[in-house]
mmCIF file of C-alpha atoms in Angstrom:
data_model
loop_
_atom_site.group_PDB
_atom_site.id
_atom_site.type_symbol
_atom_site.label_atom_id
_atom_site.label_comp_id
_atom_site.label_asym_id
_atom_site.label_seq_id
_atom_site.Cartn_x
_atom_site.Cartn_y
_atom_site.Cartn_z
ATOM 1 C CA MET N 1 29.314 -0.414 -6.145
ATOM 2 C CA GLY N 2 29.782 -1.482 -2.458
ATOM 3 C CA TYR N 3 28.998 -5.128 -2.887
ATOM 4 C CA ALA N 4 31.158 -5.760 -5.881
ATOM 5 C CA THR N 5 34.557 -6.267 -4.015
ATOM 6 C CA THR N 6 35.907 -9.177 -6.212
ATOM 7 C CA SER N 7 36.661 -9.191 -9.924
ATOM 8 C CA GLU N 8 33.719 -11.753 -10.566
ATOM 9 C CA GLN N 9 31.363 -9.463 -8.740
ATOM 10 C CA ARG N 10 32.461 -6.560 -10.753
ATOM 11 C CA GLU N 11 32.197 -8.520 -14.059
ATOM 12 C CA LEU N 12 28.657 -9.581 -12.803
ATOM 13 C CA ALA N 13 27.776 -5.788 -12.223
ATOM 14 C CA GLU N 14 28.916 -4.885 -15.676
ATOM 15 C CA LEU N 15 27.145 -7.893 -17.181
ATOM 16 C CA ALA N 16 23.831 -6.791 -15.525
ATOM 17 C CA ARG N 17 24.529 -3.031 -16.418
ATOM 18 C CA ARG N 18 24.795 -3.915 -20.146
ATOM 19 C CA MET N 19 21.673 -6.067 -20.297
ATOM 20 C CA LEU N 20 19.679 -3.265 -18.631
ATOM 21 C CA ALA N 21 21.141 -0.358 -20.752
ATOM 22 C CA ASP N 22 18.173 -0.232 -23.009
ATOM 23 C CA ALA N 23 15.762 -0.313 -20.083
ATOM 24 C CA ALA N 24 17.796 2.400 -18.127
ATOM 25 C CA ARG N 25 17.799 5.072 -20.818
ATOM 26 C CA THR N 26 16.178 8.391 -20.125
ATOM 27 C CA ALA N 27 15.794 10.048 -23.654
ATOM 28 C CA PRO N 28 13.352 8.833 -24.738
ATOM 29 C CA LEU N 29 11.902 7.061 -21.939
ATOM 30 C CA PRO N 30 11.636 3.334 -22.090
ATOM 31 C CA PRO N 31 8.214 2.588 -23.676
ATOM 32 C CA ALA N 32 7.144 0.259 -20.843
ATOM 33 C CA TRP N 33 7.242 3.305 -18.491
ATOM 34 C CA ASP N 34 4.207 4.924 -20.062
ATOM 35 C CA ALA N 35 2.659 2.233 -22.033
ATOM 36 C CA VAL N 36 -0.715 1.308 -20.568
ATOM 37 C CA GLY N 37 -0.968 -2.412 -19.836
ATOM 38 C CA ALA N 38 2.600 -3.126 -20.331
ATOM 39 C CA GLY N 39 3.699 -6.222 -18.704
ATOM 40 C CA LEU N 40 6.729 -8.423 -18.466
ATOM 41 C CA ASP N 41 9.558 -7.730 -20.856
ATOM 42 C CA ARG N 42 10.170 -11.490 -21.933
ATOM 43 C CA ARG N 43 13.060 -10.698 -24.024
ATOM 44 C CA LEU N 44 14.917 -9.196 -21.091
ATOM 45 C CA TRP N 45 13.586 -12.071 -18.822
ATOM 46 C CA ARG N 46 15.034 -14.710 -21.124
ATOM 47 C CA THR N 47 18.409 -12.575 -21.427
ATOM 48 C CA PHE N 48 18.744 -12.736 -17.644
ATOM 49 C CA ALA N 49 17.782 -16.381 -17.544
ATOM 50 C CA GLY N 50 20.261 -17.215 -20.192
ATOM 51 C CA SER N 51 23.082 -15.505 -18.275
ATOM 52 C CA GLY N 52 22.154 -17.507 -14.944
ATOM 53 C CA LEU N 53 21.026 -14.179 -13.159
ATOM 54 C CA LEU N 54 17.830 -15.706 -12.250
ATOM 55 C CA GLY N 55 19.577 -18.391 -10.256
ATOM 56 C CA LEU N 56 21.889 -16.325 -8.148
ATOM 57 C CA GLY N 57 22.035 -17.145 -4.274
ATOM 58 C CA LEU N 58 20.604 -20.590 -5.013
ATOM 59 C CA ALA N 59 23.162 -23.453 -4.823
ATOM 60 C CA GLU N 60 24.225 -25.181 -8.061
ATOM 61 C CA GLY N 61 23.123 -28.506 -6.566
ATOM 62 C CA ARG N 62 19.540 -27.159 -6.212
ATOM 63 C CA GLY N 63 19.553 -25.938 -9.841
ATOM 64 C CA GLY N 64 20.617 -22.389 -9.056
ATOM 65 C CA SER N 65 23.857 -20.396 -10.341
ATOM 66 C CA GLY N 66 25.635 -20.323 -7.145
ATOM 67 C CA GLY N 67 26.792 -17.040 -5.579
ATOM 68 C CA GLY N 68 25.560 -15.683 -2.248
ATOM 69 C CA VAL N 69 23.557 -12.693 -1.050
ATOM 70 C CA ARG N 70 26.243 -10.236 -2.182
ATOM 71 C CA GLU N 71 25.983 -11.357 -5.744
ATOM 72 C CA MET N 72 22.022 -11.001 -5.428
ATOM 73 C CA CYS N 73 22.505 -7.474 -4.209
ATOM 74 C CA VAL N 74 24.911 -6.546 -7.120
ATOM 75 C CA VAL N 75 22.183 -7.421 -9.615
ATOM 76 C CA ALA N 76 19.465 -5.947 -7.458
ATOM 77 C CA GLU N 77 21.131 -2.730 -7.275
ATOM 78 C CA GLU N 78 21.399 -2.472 -11.043
ATOM 79 C CA VAL N 79 17.844 -3.459 -11.453
ATOM 80 C CA GLY N 80 16.896 -0.621 -9.047
ATOM 81 C CA VAL N 81 18.962 1.839 -11.158
ATOM 82 C CA ALA N 82 17.221 0.634 -14.514
ATOM 83 C CA LEU N 83 13.673 -0.258 -13.177
ATOM 84 C CA PRO N 84 12.959 -2.667 -16.054
ATOM 85 C CA ARG N 85 9.787 -4.460 -16.557
ATOM 86 C CA ILE N 86 11.009 -7.677 -15.059
ATOM 87 C CA PRO N 87 10.198 -9.109 -11.543
ATOM 88 C CA PHE N 88 13.814 -9.747 -10.732
ATOM 89 C CA VAL N 89 13.216 -8.902 -6.804
ATOM 90 C CA ALA N 90 9.867 -10.809 -6.703
ATOM 91 C CA ALA N 91 11.371 -13.815 -8.359
ATOM 92 C CA VAL N 92 14.625 -13.960 -6.157
ATOM 93 C CA SER N 93 12.260 -13.327 -3.042
ATOM 94 C CA ALA N 94 10.131 -16.456 -4.089
ATOM 95 C CA LEU N 95 13.439 -18.669 -4.679
ATOM 96 C CA ALA N 96 14.730 -17.530 -1.303
ATOM 97 C CA LEU N 97 11.751 -18.961 0.302
ATOM 98 C CA LEU N 98 11.521 -22.251 -1.676
ATOM 99 C CA GLY N 99 12.624 -24.921 0.653
ATOM 100 C CA SER N 100 12.476 -27.663 -1.918
ATOM 101 C CA MET N 101 13.036 -28.234 -5.709
ATOM 102 C CA HIS N 102 9.704 -27.168 -6.725
ATOM 103 C CA SER N 103 9.410 -24.912 -9.635
ATOM 104 C CA VAL N 104 13.203 -24.174 -9.390
ATOM 105 C CA ASP N 105 14.292 -25.373 -12.771
ATOM 106 C CA LYS N 106 11.659 -23.364 -14.641
ATOM 107 C CA ALA N 107 12.278 -20.338 -12.605
ATOM 108 C CA VAL N 108 15.910 -20.383 -13.129
ATOM 109 C CA ASP N 109 15.818 -20.965 -16.953
ATOM 110 C CA GLY N 110 13.128 -18.349 -17.502
ATOM 111 C CA SER N 111 10.425 -20.740 -18.821
ATOM 112 C CA GLY N 112 8.306 -20.239 -15.634
ATOM 113 C CA VAL N 113 7.590 -16.991 -13.894
ATOM 114 C CA VAL N 114 7.557 -17.642 -10.135
ATOM 115 C CA ILE N 115 6.447 -14.648 -8.007
ATOM 116 C CA ALA N 116 6.257 -13.642 -4.393
ATOM 117 C CA ALA N 117 2.775 -12.794 -3.276
ATOM 118 C CA TRP N 118 4.391 -9.905 -0.911
ATOM 119 C CA GLU N 119 1.098 -8.909 0.441
ATOM 120 C CA THR N 120 0.703 -12.323 2.384
ATOM 121 C CA PHE N 121 4.392 -12.101 3.826
ATOM 122 C CA PRO N 122 4.206 -12.181 7.618
ATOM 123 C CA PHE N 123 7.335 -9.781 7.838
ATOM 124 C CA PHE N 124 5.488 -7.089 5.945
ATOM 125 C CA PRO N 125 3.415 -4.709 7.998
ATOM 126 C CA ASN N 126 0.263 -4.323 5.615
ATOM 127 C CA ARG N 127 -0.094 -7.982 4.957
ATOM 128 C CA SER N 128 -3.260 -9.679 3.721
ATOM 129 C CA GLU N 129 -4.543 -12.814 5.506
ATOM 130 C CA SER N 130 -7.326 -13.499 2.787
ATOM 131 C CA LEU N 131 -6.125 -16.698 1.619
ATOM 132 C CA ARG N 132 -7.657 -19.844 3.200
ATOM 133 C CA ARG N 133 -6.338 -23.436 2.623
ATOM 134 C CA ASN N 134 -9.082 -26.220 2.107
ATOM 135 C CA GLY N 135 -7.186 -29.513 2.139
ATOM 136 C CA SER N 136 -4.832 -29.510 -0.875
ATOM 137 C CA THR N 137 -6.284 -26.466 -2.483
ATOM 138 C CA VAL N 138 -6.550 -22.746 -1.757
ATOM 139 C CA ASP N 139 -9.352 -20.079 -1.859
ATOM 140 C CA GLY N 140 -9.165 -16.238 -1.723
ATOM 141 C CA ARG N 141 -8.326 -13.226 -3.242
ATOM 142 C CA LEU N 142 -4.954 -11.277 -3.558
ATOM 143 C CA ARG N 143 -5.117 -7.492 -4.226
ATOM 144 C CA ALA N 144 -1.701 -6.608 -5.670
ATOM 145 C CA VAL N 145 0.483 -9.257 -7.066
ATOM 146 C CA PRO N 146 3.593 -7.897 -8.902
ATOM 147 C CA PHE N 147 3.625 -9.180 -12.461
ATOM 148 C CA GLY N 148 0.428 -11.096 -11.559
ATOM 149 C CA LEU N 149 -0.594 -11.457 -15.218
ATOM 150 C CA ASP N 150 2.579 -12.990 -16.100
ATOM 151 C CA ALA N 151 2.861 -15.356 -13.012
ATOM 152 C CA ASP N 152 2.744 -19.051 -13.322
ATOM 153 C CA VAL N 153 3.657 -20.077 -9.833
ATOM 154 C CA LEU N 154 3.072 -17.955 -6.469
ATOM 155 C CA VAL N 155 4.914 -18.278 -3.284
ATOM 156 C CA ALA N 156 2.447 -17.029 -0.396
ATOM 157 C CA ALA N 157 1.745 -17.327 3.098
ATOM 158 C CA VAL N 158 -1.300 -19.161 3.707
ATOM 159 C CA GLU N 159 -2.511 -19.354 7.270
ATOM 160 C CA GLY N 160 0.884 -18.786 8.445
ATOM 161 C CA GLN N 161 2.742 -21.201 6.321
ATOM 162 C CA PHE N 162 4.551 -20.589 3.113
ATOM 163 C CA GLU N 163 2.928 -22.469 0.118
ATOM 164 C CA ARG N 164 3.498 -23.031 -3.547
ATOM 165 C CA ILE N 165 0.361 -21.999 -5.520
ATOM 166 C CA ASP N 166 0.436 -23.394 -9.006
ATOM 167 C CA LEU N 167 -1.571 -20.896 -11.367
ATOM 168 C CA THR N 168 -1.371 -23.033 -14.501
ATOM 169 C CA SER N 169 -2.369 -26.444 -13.343
ATOM 170 C CA GLY N 170 -5.818 -26.361 -15.034
ATOM 171 C CA THR N 171 -7.335 -27.321 -11.810
ATOM 172 C CA GLY N 172 -9.605 -24.784 -10.059
ATOM 173 C CA VAL N 173 -10.395 -21.267 -11.045
ATOM 174 C CA VAL N 174 -7.796 -18.520 -11.359
ATOM 175 C CA HIS N 175 -9.224 -15.105 -12.382
ATOM 176 C CA ARG N 176 -6.671 -12.283 -13.026
ATOM 177 C CA THR N 177 -7.445 -8.625 -13.279
ATOM 178 C CA ALA N 178 -5.065 -5.853 -14.146
ATOM 179 C CA THR N 179 -4.947 -3.036 -11.298
ATOM 180 C CA ASP N 180 -3.839 0.631 -11.286
ATOM 181 C CA ALA N 181 -0.328 0.836 -10.139
ATOM 182 C CA PHE N 182 1.189 3.916 -8.656
ATOM 183 C CA ASP N 183 4.685 2.484 -9.433
ATOM 184 C CA VAL N 184 4.640 2.472 -13.287
ATOM 185 C CA SER N 185 7.714 0.105 -13.329
ATOM 186 C CA GLU N 186 5.938 -2.658 -11.505
ATOM 187 C CA PRO N 187 2.577 -3.767 -13.055
ATOM 188 C CA LEU N 188 0.039 -5.154 -10.586
ATOM 189 C CA ALA N 189 -2.819 -7.660 -10.709
ATOM 190 C CA ALA N 190 -5.458 -8.906 -8.491
ATOM 191 C CA ILE N 191 -5.944 -12.566 -8.601
ATOM 192 C CA GLU N 192 -8.978 -14.616 -7.327
ATOM 193 C CA LEU N 193 -8.401 -18.243 -6.460
ATOM 194 C CA SER N 194 -10.804 -21.077 -6.015
ATOM 195 C CA GLY N 195 -9.917 -24.592 -5.695
ATOM 196 C CA VAL N 196 -6.377 -24.082 -6.914
ATOM 197 C CA PRO N 197 -3.721 -26.630 -6.015
ATOM 198 C CA VAL N 198 -1.413 -25.806 -3.157
ATOM 199 C CA GLU N 199 1.517 -27.451 -1.796
ATOM 200 C CA GLU N 200 3.222 -26.772 1.596
ATOM 201 C CA LEU N 201 6.871 -25.630 1.276
ATOM 202 C CA SER N 202 9.680 -27.010 3.440
ATOM 203 C CA PRO N 203 10.634 -24.334 6.097
ATOM 204 C CA ALA N 204 13.043 -21.704 4.639
ATOM 205 C CA ASP N 205 14.104 -18.866 6.748
ATOM 206 C CA GLY N 206 14.594 -16.353 3.812
ATOM 207 C CA ALA N 207 13.174 -13.310 5.385
ATOM 208 C CA ALA N 208 16.634 -11.570 5.812
ATOM 209 C CA ARG N 209 17.672 -12.557 2.397
ATOM 210 C CA VAL N 210 14.471 -10.938 0.996
ATOM 211 C CA LEU N 211 14.783 -7.650 2.862
ATOM 212 C CA THR N 212 18.602 -7.288 2.018
ATOM 213 C CA VAL N 213 17.784 -7.628 -1.797
ATOM 214 C CA PHE N 214 14.914 -5.048 -1.388
ATOM 215 C CA ALA N 215 17.326 -2.683 0.353
ATOM 216 C CA ALA N 216 19.967 -3.145 -2.499
ATOM 217 C CA GLU N 217 17.360 -2.369 -4.981
ATOM 218 C CA LEU N 218 16.202 0.673 -3.275
ATOM 219 C CA VAL N 219 19.715 1.900 -3.251
ATOM 220 C CA GLY N 220 20.051 1.698 -6.832
ATOM 221 C CA THR N 221 16.807 3.597 -7.420
ATOM 222 C CA ALA N 222 18.086 6.403 -5.146
ATOM 223 C CA ARG N 223 21.544 6.226 -6.834
ATOM 224 C CA ARG N 224 19.983 6.715 -10.180
ATOM 225 C CA ALA N 225 17.852 9.729 -9.033
ATOM 226 C CA LEU N 226 20.761 11.333 -7.036
ATOM 227 C CA ASP N 227 23.101 11.011 -10.136
ATOM 228 C CA GLY N 228 20.549 12.614 -12.391
ATOM 229 C CA ALA N 229 19.883 15.535 -10.014
ATOM 230 C CA VAL N 230 23.649 16.042 -9.674
ATOM 231 C CA ASP N 231 24.114 16.343 -13.542
ATOM 232 C CA TYR N 232 21.104 18.532 -13.778
ATOM 233 C CA ALA N 233 22.403 20.865 -11.224
ATOM 234 C CA LYS N 234 25.648 21.283 -13.115
ATOM 235 C CA GLN N 235 23.927 22.058 -16.428
ATOM 236 C CA ARG N 236 20.883 24.185 -15.313
ATOM 237 C CA ARG N 237 21.822 27.855 -15.139
ATOM 238 C CA GLN N 238 19.959 30.488 -13.192
ATOM 239 C CA PHE N 239 21.251 33.969 -12.447
ATOM 240 C CA GLY N 240 24.084 33.408 -14.838
ATOM 241 C CA ARG N 241 25.517 30.340 -12.848
ATOM 242 C CA PRO N 242 24.818 26.702 -12.452
ATOM 243 C CA ILE N 243 22.289 25.883 -9.902
ATOM 244 C CA GLY N 244 24.630 23.375 -8.281
ATOM 245 C CA SER N 245 26.813 26.309 -7.207
ATOM 246 C CA PHE N 246 23.967 27.699 -4.812
ATOM 247 C CA GLN N 247 24.660 26.413 -1.223
ATOM 248 C CA ALA N 248 21.037 25.235 -0.781
ATOM 249 C CA ILE N 249 21.318 22.911 -3.770
ATOM 250 C CA LYS N 250 24.950 21.943 -2.968
ATOM 251 C CA HIS N 251 24.234 21.043 0.518
ATOM 252 C CA LEU N 252 20.960 19.226 -0.309
ATOM 253 C CA LEU N 253 22.785 17.107 -2.552
ATOM 254 C CA ALA N 254 25.751 16.348 -0.382
ATOM 255 C CA ASP N 255 23.716 15.458 2.341
ATOM 256 C CA ARG N 256 21.708 12.883 0.189
ATOM 257 C CA PHE N 257 24.978 11.324 -0.923
ATOM 258 C CA ILE N 258 26.295 10.799 2.693
ATOM 259 C CA GLU N 259 22.830 9.394 3.477
ATOM 260 C CA LEU N 260 22.819 7.082 0.529
ATOM 261 C CA ASP N 261 26.355 6.003 0.929
ATOM 262 C CA ALA N 262 25.710 5.013 4.547
ATOM 263 C CA ALA N 263 22.670 2.924 3.413
ATOM 264 C CA ARG N 264 24.837 1.181 0.803
ATOM 265 C CA LEU N 265 27.359 0.206 3.738
ATOM 266 C CA LEU N 266 24.558 -1.310 5.639
ATOM 267 C CA VAL N 267 23.399 -3.316 2.896
ATOM 268 C CA GLU N 268 26.986 -4.573 2.341
ATOM 269 C CA TRP N 269 27.162 -5.578 5.936
ATOM 270 C CA ALA N 270 23.968 -7.246 5.715
ATOM 271 C CA ALA N 271 24.832 -9.191 2.768
ATOM 272 C CA THR N 272 28.128 -10.139 4.219
ATOM 273 C CA ALA N 273 26.600 -11.301 7.377
ATOM 274 C CA LEU N 274 24.039 -13.607 5.576
ATOM 275 C CA ASP N 275 26.773 -15.141 3.498
ATOM 276 C CA ASP N 276 28.884 -15.859 6.668
ATOM 277 C CA ASP N 277 25.906 -16.964 8.633
ATOM 278 C CA HIS N 278 26.638 -14.382 11.304
ATOM 279 C CA PRO N 279 24.243 -14.239 14.114
ATOM 280 C CA ASP N 280 23.496 -10.615 13.768
ATOM 281 C CA ALA N 281 22.323 -11.236 10.188
ATOM 282 C CA PRO N 282 18.626 -10.828 10.808
ATOM 283 C CA ALA N 283 19.252 -7.373 12.503
ATOM 284 C CA ALA N 284 21.621 -6.267 9.965
ATOM 285 C CA ALA N 285 19.198 -7.045 7.155
ATOM 286 C CA ARG N 286 16.428 -5.081 8.933
ATOM 287 C CA THR N 287 18.755 -2.273 9.697
ATOM 288 C CA ALA N 288 19.716 -2.218 6.061
ATOM 289 C CA LEU N 289 16.298 -2.104 4.869
ATOM 290 C CA ALA N 290 15.459 0.872 7.354
ATOM 291 C CA ALA N 291 18.380 2.852 5.972
ATOM 292 C CA ALA N 292 17.869 2.198 2.520
ATOM 293 C CA ALA N 293 14.105 2.907 2.389
ATOM 294 C CA THR N 294 14.520 6.128 4.093
ATOM 295 C CA ALA N 295 17.272 7.270 1.876
ATOM 296 C CA ALA N 296 15.326 6.232 -1.184
ATOM 297 C CA ASP N 297 12.416 8.040 -0.035
ATOM 298 C CA THR N 298 14.409 11.211 0.645
ATOM 299 C CA THR N 299 16.664 11.188 -2.287
ATOM 300 C CA THR N 300 13.946 10.580 -4.922
ATOM 301 C CA ARG N 301 11.804 13.311 -3.368
ATOM 302 C CA GLU N 302 14.581 15.842 -3.200
ATOM 303 C CA ALA N 303 16.055 14.934 -6.672
ATOM 304 C CA LEU N 304 12.633 15.637 -8.255
ATOM 305 C CA GLN N 305 12.587 18.906 -6.554
ATOM 306 C CA THR N 306 15.991 19.739 -7.847
ATOM 307 C CA HIS N 307 14.619 19.258 -11.250
ATOM 308 C CA GLY N 308 11.918 21.693 -10.778
ATOM 309 C CA GLY N 309 8.757 21.427 -12.929
ATOM 310 C CA ILE N 310 10.329 19.059 -15.552
ATOM 311 C CA GLY N 311 10.783 16.380 -12.998
ATOM 312 C CA PHE N 312 7.036 15.852 -12.905
ATOM 313 C CA THR N 313 6.568 15.364 -16.703
ATOM 314 C CA TRP N 314 6.603 12.166 -18.807
ATOM 315 C CA GLU N 315 9.713 13.717 -20.777
ATOM 316 C CA HIS N 316 11.923 13.058 -17.658
ATOM 317 C CA PRO N 317 12.035 9.975 -15.451
ATOM 318 C CA SER N 318 12.580 11.756 -11.952
ATOM 319 C CA HIS N 319 8.959 10.937 -10.880
ATOM 320 C CA VAL N 320 9.275 7.333 -11.742
ATOM 321 C CA PHE N 321 11.999 6.969 -9.288
ATOM 322 C CA LEU N 322 9.778 8.723 -6.628
ATOM 323 C CA LYS N 323 6.846 6.338 -7.369
ATOM 324 C CA HIS N 324 8.970 3.478 -6.914
ATOM 325 C CA ALA N 325 10.368 4.435 -3.636
ATOM 326 C CA ARG N 326 6.888 5.396 -2.481
ATOM 327 C CA ALA N 327 5.340 2.177 -3.560
ATOM 328 C CA ARG N 328 8.063 0.221 -1.762
ATOM 329 C CA ARG N 329 7.385 2.336 1.361
ATOM 330 C CA GLN N 330 3.718 1.280 1.269
ATOM 331 C CA LEU N 331 4.765 -2.408 1.207
ATOM 332 C CA LEU N 332 7.719 -2.238 3.645
ATOM 333 C CA GLY N 333 5.884 0.118 6.150
ATOM 334 C CA SER N 334 6.686 3.563 7.544
ATOM 335 C CA PRO N 335 10.123 4.575 8.946
ATOM 336 C CA ALA N 336 8.809 3.961 12.493
ATOM 337 C CA HIS N 337 7.761 0.345 11.632
ATOM 338 C CA ARG N 338 11.088 -0.430 10.158
ATOM 339 C CA LEU N 339 12.884 0.831 13.228
ATOM 340 C CA ASP N 340 10.555 -1.074 15.241
ATOM 341 C CA ALA N 341 11.487 -4.160 13.395
ATOM 342 C CA VAL N 342 15.324 -3.650 14.011
ATOM 343 C CA ALA N 343 14.721 -3.098 17.693
ATOM 344 C CA ASP N 344 12.600 -6.247 17.991
ATOM 345 C CA HIS N 345 15.854 -8.223 16.701
ATOM 346 C CA VAL N 346 18.457 -6.177 18.641
ATOM 347 C CA PHE N 347 16.697 -6.472 22.067
ATOM 348 C CA ALA N 348 15.153 -10.008 21.463
#
């Protein structure tokens, strides 16, 4: 765990790991991974809230649990390992962009579910601009909101400005429809809005924090996939010897380890830069995301190939990690796009 350098951070990682142990098991698979229509794991969500994990990165004076981006990344990596049915990354992304006290209390104590509508965010490439403000209300349609059936409040970009959208106000029309999701660990919903109250948020530059937490989560997913592939390569025998003894497999997995370790170091640097208000923090965050997303995409693909045919079956979770990494790629953009984002900040 690269980010857990203090005893408190190591304890935080262990706490998150224990809470997520049931969600992370592989035999049998967690029911939510193959349950049609499964949504938010409210028991786990309440457990996270009760331990203060939903308020990480938010000052205690604002109702949060304190800590910085490093602490957020410690938990995000463990969430990436387990892939539970909770919107940790979507929730902390929303909190990172809330420039006022709106919805913070309910979001931190777990009584409300505040979700970032990522598809509207201006720093993601495939963004939608389908929402339109009409005075103090908003109209439009969101195509793929993570945990959209469970959301109480959305943080979305409307005509270039981040807004708080209250889905439970009782005013206006909110129509939600579950949509098919390639990533089985993160349910999606389309949400149609008509005359729903909206409130402009105070400016908050949370883009770098959001991108760094995404990167940490992807490192966790890649680590889980790689660990599984290494264990399988030690156990699976062919021609009278473990397949991990063959150079093709051995070097493949070693390359992935090196790539993943480099990505983790970049995430650690980005988190440290953000916590220290270093001027290079925006570029560091985008560099970390570029490295982590590429490492996750490559590692999950080759981990599945190492497992052979069993990796494609519901009896094994290898395909779940691949699907999660690919879904994140769709959101975060191609490797070329991510490197362009780095260049824009380095040469600005």
